[in-house]
Amino acid sequence: MELRITLNLAKAELLDISGEWRKIGCELGVGDLHIIGANHGSCSERCLSEVLSSWINNERNPSWNKLCNALENAGLQSKEKQLREKYYRPSKSEVGDQKLNVVSPDLQED
């Protein structure tokens, strides 16, 4: 089960990459990034906060998984992996849908 995403927690987790707020906002589908930049100038932390706030308030079902997908698409795989390991837990149905590659010892070639 995935833990619920909140604005304060997301901001705290992404603070160290706040300079990438434009890439993150673009991948999250947040519009008006130029306005966010104009409103908050060179303060990347405030820009990131505005991006996350806009996304969480406008996304039908914001989730850590969606945020991690956006980070991966933005080229921020290290942060994506860190957050996925920390917050994302696949549901039982997702785990059940995964196919395992198990080879029976009787079927192995010599």
PDB file of C-alpha atoms in Angstrom:
ATOM      1  CA  MET A   1       0.000   0.000   0.000  1.00  0.00           C
ATOM      2  CA  GLU A   2       1.287   3.411  -0.921  1.00  0.00           C
ATOM      3  CA  LEU A   3       1.624   6.080   1.742  1.00  0.00           C
ATOM      4  CA  ARG A   4      -0.408   9.254   1.198  1.00  0.00           C
ATOM      5  CA  ILE A   5       1.475  12.152  -0.345  1.00  0.00           C
ATOM      6  CA  THR A   6       1.264  15.542   1.355  1.00  0.00           C
ATOM      7  CA  LEU A   7       2.614  18.902   0.284  1.00  0.00           C
ATOM      8  CA  ASN A   8       4.871  19.361   3.306  1.00  0.00           C
ATOM      9  CA  LEU A   9       6.352  15.881   3.024  1.00  0.00           C
ATOM     10  CA  ALA A  10       6.897  16.170  -0.734  1.00  0.00           C
ATOM     11  CA  LYS A  11       8.567  19.577  -0.302  1.00  0.00           C
ATOM     12  CA  ALA A  12      10.857  18.228   2.409  1.00  0.00           C
ATOM     13  CA  GLU A  13      11.843  15.231   0.292  1.00  0.00           C
ATOM     14  CA  LEU A  14      12.584  17.297  -2.829  1.00  0.00           C
ATOM     15  CA  LEU A  15      14.269  20.278  -1.174  1.00  0.00           C
ATOM     16  CA  ASP A  16      17.739  19.093  -2.180  1.00  0.00           C
ATOM     17  CA  ILE A  17      16.754  19.089  -5.866  1.00  0.00           C
ATOM     18  CA  SER A  18      14.615  22.236  -5.795  1.00  0.00           C
ATOM     19  CA  GLY A  19      16.767  23.712  -8.557  1.00  0.00           C
ATOM     20  CA  GLU A  20      15.120  21.190 -10.898  1.00  0.00           C
ATOM     21  CA  TRP A  21      11.644  22.586 -10.228  1.00  0.00           C
ATOM     22  CA  ARG A  22      10.991  23.403 -13.910  1.00  0.00           C
ATOM     23  CA  LYS A  23      11.756  19.844 -15.050  1.00  0.00           C
ATOM     24  CA  ILE A  24       9.643  18.405 -12.240  1.00  0.00           C
ATOM     25  CA  GLY A  25       6.758  20.758 -12.979  1.00  0.00           C
ATOM     26  CA  CYS A  26       6.893  19.971 -16.681  1.00  0.00           C
ATOM     27  CA  GLU A  27       6.790  16.212 -16.050  1.00  0.00           C
ATOM     28  CA  LEU A  28       3.929  16.615 -13.563  1.00  0.00           C
ATOM     29  CA  GLY A  29       1.952  18.551 -16.161  1.00  0.00           C
ATOM     30  CA  VAL A  30       1.869  21.781 -14.174  1.00  0.00           C
ATOM     31  CA  GLY A  31       1.039  24.704 -16.432  1.00  0.00           C
ATOM     32  CA  ASP A  32       2.195  28.283 -16.135  1.00  0.00           C
ATOM     33  CA  LEU A  33       5.744  27.475 -15.053  1.00  0.00           C
ATOM     34  CA  HIS A  34       6.805  30.853 -16.426  1.00  0.00           C
ATOM     35  CA  ILE A  35       4.355  32.560 -14.048  1.00  0.00           C
ATOM     36  CA  ILE A  36       5.657  30.542 -11.100  1.00  0.00           C
ATOM     37  CA  GLY A  37       9.184  31.602 -12.014  1.00  0.00           C
ATOM     38  CA  ALA A  38       8.150  35.239 -12.369  1.00  0.00           C
ATOM     39  CA  ASN A  39       6.299  35.228  -9.034  1.00  0.00           C
ATOM     40  CA  HIS A  40       9.124  33.688  -7.023  1.00  0.00           C
ATOM     41  CA  GLY A  41      12.198  34.900  -8.865  1.00  0.00           C
ATOM     42  CA  SER A  42      15.362  32.975  -8.169  1.00  0.00           C
ATOM     43  CA  CYS A  43      14.033  31.230  -5.046  1.00  0.00           C
ATOM     44  CA  SER A  44      13.940  27.649  -6.292  1.00  0.00           C
ATOM     45  CA  GLU A  45      12.504  26.362  -3.007  1.00  0.00           C
ATOM     46  CA  ARG A  46       9.446  28.604  -3.367  1.00  0.00           C
ATOM     47  CA  CYS A  47       9.082  27.673  -7.034  1.00  0.00           C
ATOM     48  CA  LEU A  48       9.193  23.973  -6.165  1.00  0.00           C
ATOM     49  CA  SER A  49       6.645  24.512  -3.403  1.00  0.00           C
ATOM     50  CA  GLU A  50       4.299  26.238  -5.863  1.00  0.00           C
ATOM     51  CA  VAL A  51       4.767  23.447  -8.440  1.00  0.00           C
ATOM     52  CA  LEU A  52       3.988  20.739  -5.888  1.00  0.00           C
ATOM     53  CA  SER A  53       1.050  22.658  -4.460  1.00  0.00           C
ATOM     54  CA  SER A  54      -0.442  23.160  -7.920  1.00  0.00           C
ATOM     55  CA  TRP A  55       0.040  19.500  -8.807  1.00  0.00           C
ATOM     56  CA  ILE A  56      -1.370  18.103  -5.546  1.00  0.00           C
ATOM     57  CA  ASN A  57      -4.382  20.445  -5.644  1.00  0.00           C
ATOM     58  CA  ASN A  58      -5.185  19.820  -9.315  1.00  0.00           C
ATOM     59  CA  GLU A  59      -4.256  16.161  -9.765  1.00  0.00           C
ATOM     60  CA  ARG A  60      -7.208  13.839  -9.402  1.00  0.00           C
ATOM     61  CA  ASN A  61      -5.213  11.279  -7.435  1.00  0.00           C
ATOM     62  CA  PRO A  62      -1.706  12.527  -6.567  1.00  0.00           C
ATOM     63  CA  SER A  63       0.586   9.741  -5.467  1.00  0.00           C
ATOM     64  CA  TRP A  64       4.206   8.952  -4.712  1.00  0.00           C
ATOM     65  CA  ASN A  65       4.200   6.634  -7.702  1.00  0.00           C
ATOM     66  CA  LYS A  66       3.169   9.462 -10.053  1.00  0.00           C
ATOM     67  CA  LEU A  67       5.735  11.786  -8.517  1.00  0.00           C
ATOM     68  CA  CYS A  68       8.436   9.127  -8.869  1.00  0.00           C
ATOM     69  CA  ASN A  69       7.498   8.557 -12.506  1.00  0.00           C
ATOM     70  CA  ALA A  70       7.832  12.297 -13.124  1.00  0.00           C
ATOM     71  CA  LEU A  71      11.240  12.361 -11.434  1.00  0.00           C
ATOM     72  CA  GLU A  72      12.420   9.449 -13.541  1.00  0.00           C
ATOM     73  CA  ASN A  73      11.208  11.127 -16.744  1.00  0.00           C
ATOM     74  CA  ALA A  74      12.960  14.335 -15.686  1.00  0.00           C
ATOM     75  CA  GLY A  75      16.255  12.449 -15.443  1.00  0.00           C
ATOM     76  CA  LEU A  76      16.316  12.453 -11.642  1.00  0.00           C
ATOM     77  CA  GLN A  77      16.578   8.699 -11.193  1.00  0.00           C
ATOM     78  CA  SER A  78      18.586   8.805  -7.982  1.00  0.00           C
ATOM     79  CA  LYS A  79      15.864  10.764  -6.171  1.00  0.00           C
ATOM     80  CA  GLU A  80      13.164   8.683  -7.861  1.00  0.00           C
ATOM     81  CA  LYS A  81      14.707   5.468  -6.565  1.00  0.00           C
ATOM     82  CA  GLN A  82      15.154   6.886  -3.066  1.00  0.00           C
ATOM     83  CA  LEU A  83      11.509   7.983  -2.816  1.00  0.00           C
ATOM     84  CA  ARG A  84      10.123   4.828  -4.394  1.00  0.00           C
ATOM     85  CA  GLU A  85      11.965   2.686  -1.851  1.00  0.00           C
ATOM     86  CA  LYS A  86      10.807   4.894   1.009  1.00  0.00           C
ATOM     87  CA  TYR A  87       7.147   5.548   0.153  1.00  0.00           C
ATOM     88  CA  TYR A  88       5.860   3.240  -2.554  1.00  0.00           C
ATOM     89  CA  ARG A  89       4.484  -0.155  -1.649  1.00  0.00           C
ATOM     90  CA  PRO A  90       2.776  -2.058  -4.477  1.00  0.00           C
ATOM     91  CA  SER A  91      -0.712  -3.292  -3.708  1.00  0.00           C
ATOM     92  CA  LYS A  92      -1.393  -7.012  -3.423  1.00  0.00           C
ATOM     93  CA  SER A  93      -2.998  -6.997  -6.865  1.00  0.00           C
ATOM     94  CA  GLU A  94       0.098  -5.370  -8.379  1.00  0.00           C
ATOM     95  CA  VAL A  95       2.346  -7.935  -6.735  1.00  0.00           C
ATOM     96  CA  GLY A  96       0.064 -10.756  -7.870  1.00  0.00           C
ATOM     97  CA  ASP A  97       0.157  -9.471 -11.438  1.00  0.00           C
ATOM     98  CA  GLN A  98       3.937  -9.617 -11.620  1.00  0.00           C
ATOM     99  CA  LYS A  99       5.252 -12.685 -13.381  1.00  0.00           C
ATOM    100  CA  LEU A 100       8.064 -14.553 -11.749  1.00  0.00           C
ATOM    101  CA  ASN A 101      10.732 -16.245 -13.793  1.00  0.00           C
ATOM    102  CA  VAL A 102      11.122 -19.445 -11.860  1.00  0.00           C
ATOM    103  CA  VAL A 103      12.888 -22.371 -13.432  1.00  0.00           C
ATOM    104  CA  SER A 104      12.170 -25.783 -12.053  1.00  0.00           C
ATOM    105  CA  PRO A 105      15.338 -27.791 -11.342  1.00  0.00           C
ATOM    106  CA  ASP A 106      13.805 -30.671 -13.325  1.00  0.00           C
ATOM    107  CA  LEU A 107      13.570 -28.485 -16.444  1.00  0.00           C
ATOM    108  CA  GLN A 108      17.090 -27.065 -16.429  1.00  0.00           C
ATOM    109  CA  GLU A 109      19.402 -28.082 -19.207  1.00  0.00           C
ATOM    110  CA  ASP A 110      22.645 -29.832 -18.311  1.00  0.00           C
TER     111      ASP A 110
END
